[in-house]
Each structure stands twice: as C-alpha cells, then as structure tokens.
Amino acid sequence: MAEFLTKSRARNIFYGGSVFFVVVFIGMTVHSHRYVVATSTAGMPLSDAVRHGKHIWEENSCINCHSLHGEGAYFAPEVGNVMTRWDVLDDPEDAFETLKGWIEAQPSGIEGRRQMPRYELSDEDIRGLAEFLRWADQTDTQGWPPNEAG
C-alpha cells in the first residue's frame, strides 16, 4: 500500500503554499498602500507646513498627554478632531489664531483642572502645528473617535 503523503508531495505542498501566501501578502500590501494614499489621507495634501507641525508635535512630546486618533496618552483631550470641534477646519488662518490663543492662555490657572504647560512657540511653529492638526482632522479614521469630544 502506497503512502498518501510522500516526501515529494509534502515538499510540493510546502512550496506551493509558500508561493500562494507570498502572492497574497504582496497583493494585500499593494492594496493597503493604495488605500492609504488614495482614501485614508486624501483630505489634505502633506505640505511643508504639515511636516513642520508634525516635528513640533514630536519635539514637544504632545503625545505624552494628548491622544491622536486613539494613539497616545489620555491625560489631555483627543486632538484628532480638535479643528472640527473648534469649527476652524476649513480656515487655516482661524485655525492658527484659535490654536495660538489656546496655547498662550495656558496654563489656565483654574484650580482642580489638569493644566497644559506653557510653551514658547513661534508663530511659524504654531501655524505648522495648526496645519498638522487640520491635516490629521481630515484623515479618514473610519469613525474614530466614537464621539465628538474624542
């Protein structure tokens, strides 16, 4: 009686399965890349001001207190949709002025509330940060955060 699974059959199953799953992996990678480029971040182009704002976000470790699209700390509010909440998403100048006013008003001095430290940022830095937050707000997050307040 012949064996059902010989060495050559096992080898063929291994190589055939490996090739199949490598092709599936490459296909999923291409699909994910196209989705991210065409759909997920299609709300606003990645400009130099957005890049500068991302650097300001990282240099000042904003993610140590704030969350952005659910990633980061939950000590301070979610900022992934802050420009929508402030109703300045479509106006870069209003976004800059609102964010500048907020940063300059910190810490608020209200007892019993969490306080944001005072940051000495230039207008260029605040404008970049506002553009970064506008860009983040226009990213397709597929329904995150689950409520308006983040």
Short mmCIF file of C-alpha atoms in Angstrom, two decimals:
data_model
loop_
_atom_site.label_atom_id
_atom_site.label_comp_id
_atom_site.label_asym_id
_atom_site.label_seq_id
_atom_site.Cartn_x
_atom_site.Cartn_y
_atom_site.Cartn_z
CA MET A 1 0.00 0.00 0.00
CA ALA A 2 1.42 3.36 -1.02
CA GLU A 3 1.79 6.18 1.48
CA PHE A 4 -0.62 9.07 0.98
CA LEU A 5 1.85 11.87 1.87
CA THR A 6 5.24 11.20 0.41
CA LYS A 7 8.28 13.44 0.74
CA SER A 8 7.80 14.87 -2.73
CA ARG A 9 4.11 15.61 -2.10
CA ALA A 10 4.91 17.29 1.22
CA ARG A 11 7.62 19.36 -0.50
CA ASN A 12 5.20 20.40 -3.25
CA ILE A 13 2.54 21.39 -0.70
CA PHE A 14 5.14 23.43 1.23
CA TYR A 15 6.47 25.27 -1.84
CA GLY A 16 3.03 25.74 -3.39
CA GLY A 17 1.59 27.06 -0.13
CA SER A 18 4.56 29.35 0.39
CA VAL A 19 4.25 30.84 -3.09
CA PHE A 20 0.48 31.24 -2.66
CA PHE A 21 0.80 33.11 0.64
CA VAL A 22 3.66 35.30 -0.62
CA VAL A 23 1.45 36.35 -3.55
CA VAL A 24 -1.47 37.02 -1.16
CA PHE A 25 0.84 39.07 1.12
CA ILE A 26 2.15 41.15 -1.79
CA GLY A 27 -1.41 41.75 -3.02
CA MET A 28 -2.57 42.87 0.43
CA THR A 29 0.46 45.16 0.76
CA VAL A 30 -0.27 46.84 -2.58
CA HIS A 31 -3.96 47.21 -1.67
CA SER A 32 -3.12 48.73 1.73
CA HIS A 33 -0.68 51.18 0.18
CA ARG A 34 -3.21 52.29 -2.45
CA TYR A 35 -5.92 52.66 0.21
CA VAL A 36 -3.75 54.81 2.48
CA VAL A 37 -2.56 57.04 -0.34
CA ALA A 38 -5.88 57.42 -2.18
CA THR A 39 -8.51 57.20 0.54
CA SER A 40 -7.27 57.43 4.09
CA THR A 41 -5.27 60.67 3.86
CA ALA A 42 -6.93 62.21 0.83
CA GLY A 43 -8.50 65.14 2.72
CA MET A 44 -5.49 67.44 2.60
CA PRO A 45 -2.05 67.27 0.96
CA LEU A 46 1.03 66.67 3.06
CA SER A 47 2.62 70.14 2.77
CA ASP A 48 5.81 71.53 4.29
CA ALA A 49 3.72 73.28 6.97
CA VAL A 50 2.11 69.96 7.93
CA ARG A 51 5.55 68.32 8.14
CA HIS A 52 6.83 71.19 10.28
CA GLY A 53 3.81 70.84 12.58
CA LYS A 54 4.46 67.12 12.95
CA HIS A 55 8.03 67.91 14.02
CA ILE A 56 6.72 70.42 16.58
CA TRP A 57 4.26 67.77 17.83
CA GLU A 58 7.15 65.32 18.27
CA GLU A 59 9.69 67.80 19.70
CA ASN A 60 7.29 68.91 22.42
CA SER A 61 6.11 65.34 23.13
CA CYS A 62 2.46 66.31 22.80
CA ILE A 63 1.53 62.63 22.57
CA ASN A 64 2.67 62.16 26.17
CA CYS A 65 -0.55 63.91 27.27
CA HIS A 66 -2.83 64.00 24.21
CA SER A 67 -4.06 61.20 22.01
CA LEU A 68 -4.18 61.49 18.24
CA HIS A 69 -6.68 59.12 16.61
CA GLY A 70 -6.64 56.97 19.74
CA GLU A 71 -2.85 56.68 19.99
CA GLY A 72 -1.05 58.32 22.88
CA ALA A 73 -1.92 59.26 26.43
CA TYR A 74 -5.38 60.02 27.76
CA PHE A 75 -4.39 62.71 30.26
CA ALA A 76 -5.46 65.52 27.94
CA PRO A 77 -8.14 65.65 25.21
CA GLU A 78 -8.04 63.77 21.91
CA VAL A 79 -6.81 66.19 19.24
CA GLY A 80 -7.53 64.16 16.11
CA ASN A 81 -10.74 66.11 15.58
CA VAL A 82 -10.00 69.31 17.51
CA MET A 83 -10.24 71.54 14.44
CA THR A 84 -13.75 70.25 13.74
CA ARG A 85 -14.73 70.79 17.37
CA TRP A 86 -13.39 74.35 17.22
CA ASP A 87 -15.14 74.86 13.84
CA VAL A 88 -11.96 76.07 12.12
CA LEU A 89 -11.22 73.06 9.90
CA ASP A 90 -11.79 74.90 6.62
CA ASP A 91 -9.95 78.13 7.50
CA PRO A 92 -6.18 77.89 8.09
CA GLU A 93 -5.96 81.44 9.47
CA ASP A 94 -8.76 80.87 12.00
CA ALA A 95 -7.16 77.55 12.96
CA PHE A 96 -3.86 79.33 13.60
CA GLU A 97 -5.47 82.15 15.62
CA THR A 98 -7.56 79.76 17.72
CA LEU A 99 -4.63 77.44 18.46
CA LYS A 100 -2.35 80.40 19.22
CA GLY A 101 -4.92 81.81 21.66
CA TRP A 102 -5.29 78.45 23.35
CA ILE A 103 -1.53 77.88 23.73
CA GLU A 104 -0.93 81.41 25.02
CA ALA A 105 -3.74 81.06 27.59
CA GLN A 106 -2.09 78.03 29.20
CA PRO A 107 -1.84 77.17 32.00
CA SER A 108 -5.34 78.43 32.72
CA GLY A 109 -4.86 78.63 36.50
CA ILE A 110 -8.25 77.04 37.20
CA GLU A 111 -7.80 75.06 40.38
CA GLY A 112 -8.69 71.40 40.25
CA ARG A 113 -8.22 71.10 36.46
CA ARG A 114 -5.43 69.49 34.55
CA GLN A 115 -3.11 72.18 33.25
CA MET A 116 -1.26 72.31 29.95
CA PRO A 117 2.25 73.70 30.43
CA ARG A 118 3.24 76.99 28.84
CA TYR A 119 5.08 76.50 25.56
CA GLU A 120 7.08 79.32 23.99
CA LEU A 121 6.37 78.56 20.33
CA SER A 122 6.94 80.95 17.44
CA ASP A 123 4.07 81.90 15.15
CA GLU A 124 5.61 79.67 12.47
CA ASP A 125 5.62 76.72 14.89
CA ILE A 126 2.00 77.32 15.94
CA ARG A 127 0.94 77.71 12.30
CA GLY A 128 2.66 74.41 11.46
CA LEU A 129 1.04 72.69 14.41
CA ALA A 130 -2.36 74.05 13.35
CA GLU A 131 -1.80 72.74 9.82
CA PHE A 132 -0.75 69.34 11.19
CA LEU A 133 -3.91 69.16 13.32
CA ARG A 134 -6.04 70.25 10.34
CA TRP A 135 -4.40 67.51 8.26
CA ALA A 136 -4.97 64.93 11.00
CA ASP A 137 -8.60 66.02 11.30
CA GLN A 138 -9.18 65.38 7.59
CA THR A 139 -7.77 61.86 7.73
CA ASP A 140 -10.37 59.13 7.19
CA THR A 141 -10.38 57.46 10.62
CA GLN A 142 -13.36 55.23 9.84
CA GLY A 143 -15.44 56.63 12.68
CA TRP A 144 -12.77 57.28 15.33
CA PRO A 145 -13.12 58.86 17.82
CA PRO A 146 -16.50 57.37 18.62
CA ASN A 147 -17.89 60.67 19.93
CA GLU A 148 -17.37 64.31 19.08
CA ALA A 149 -15.40 65.12 22.23
CA GLY A 150 -12.81 62.46 21.46
#
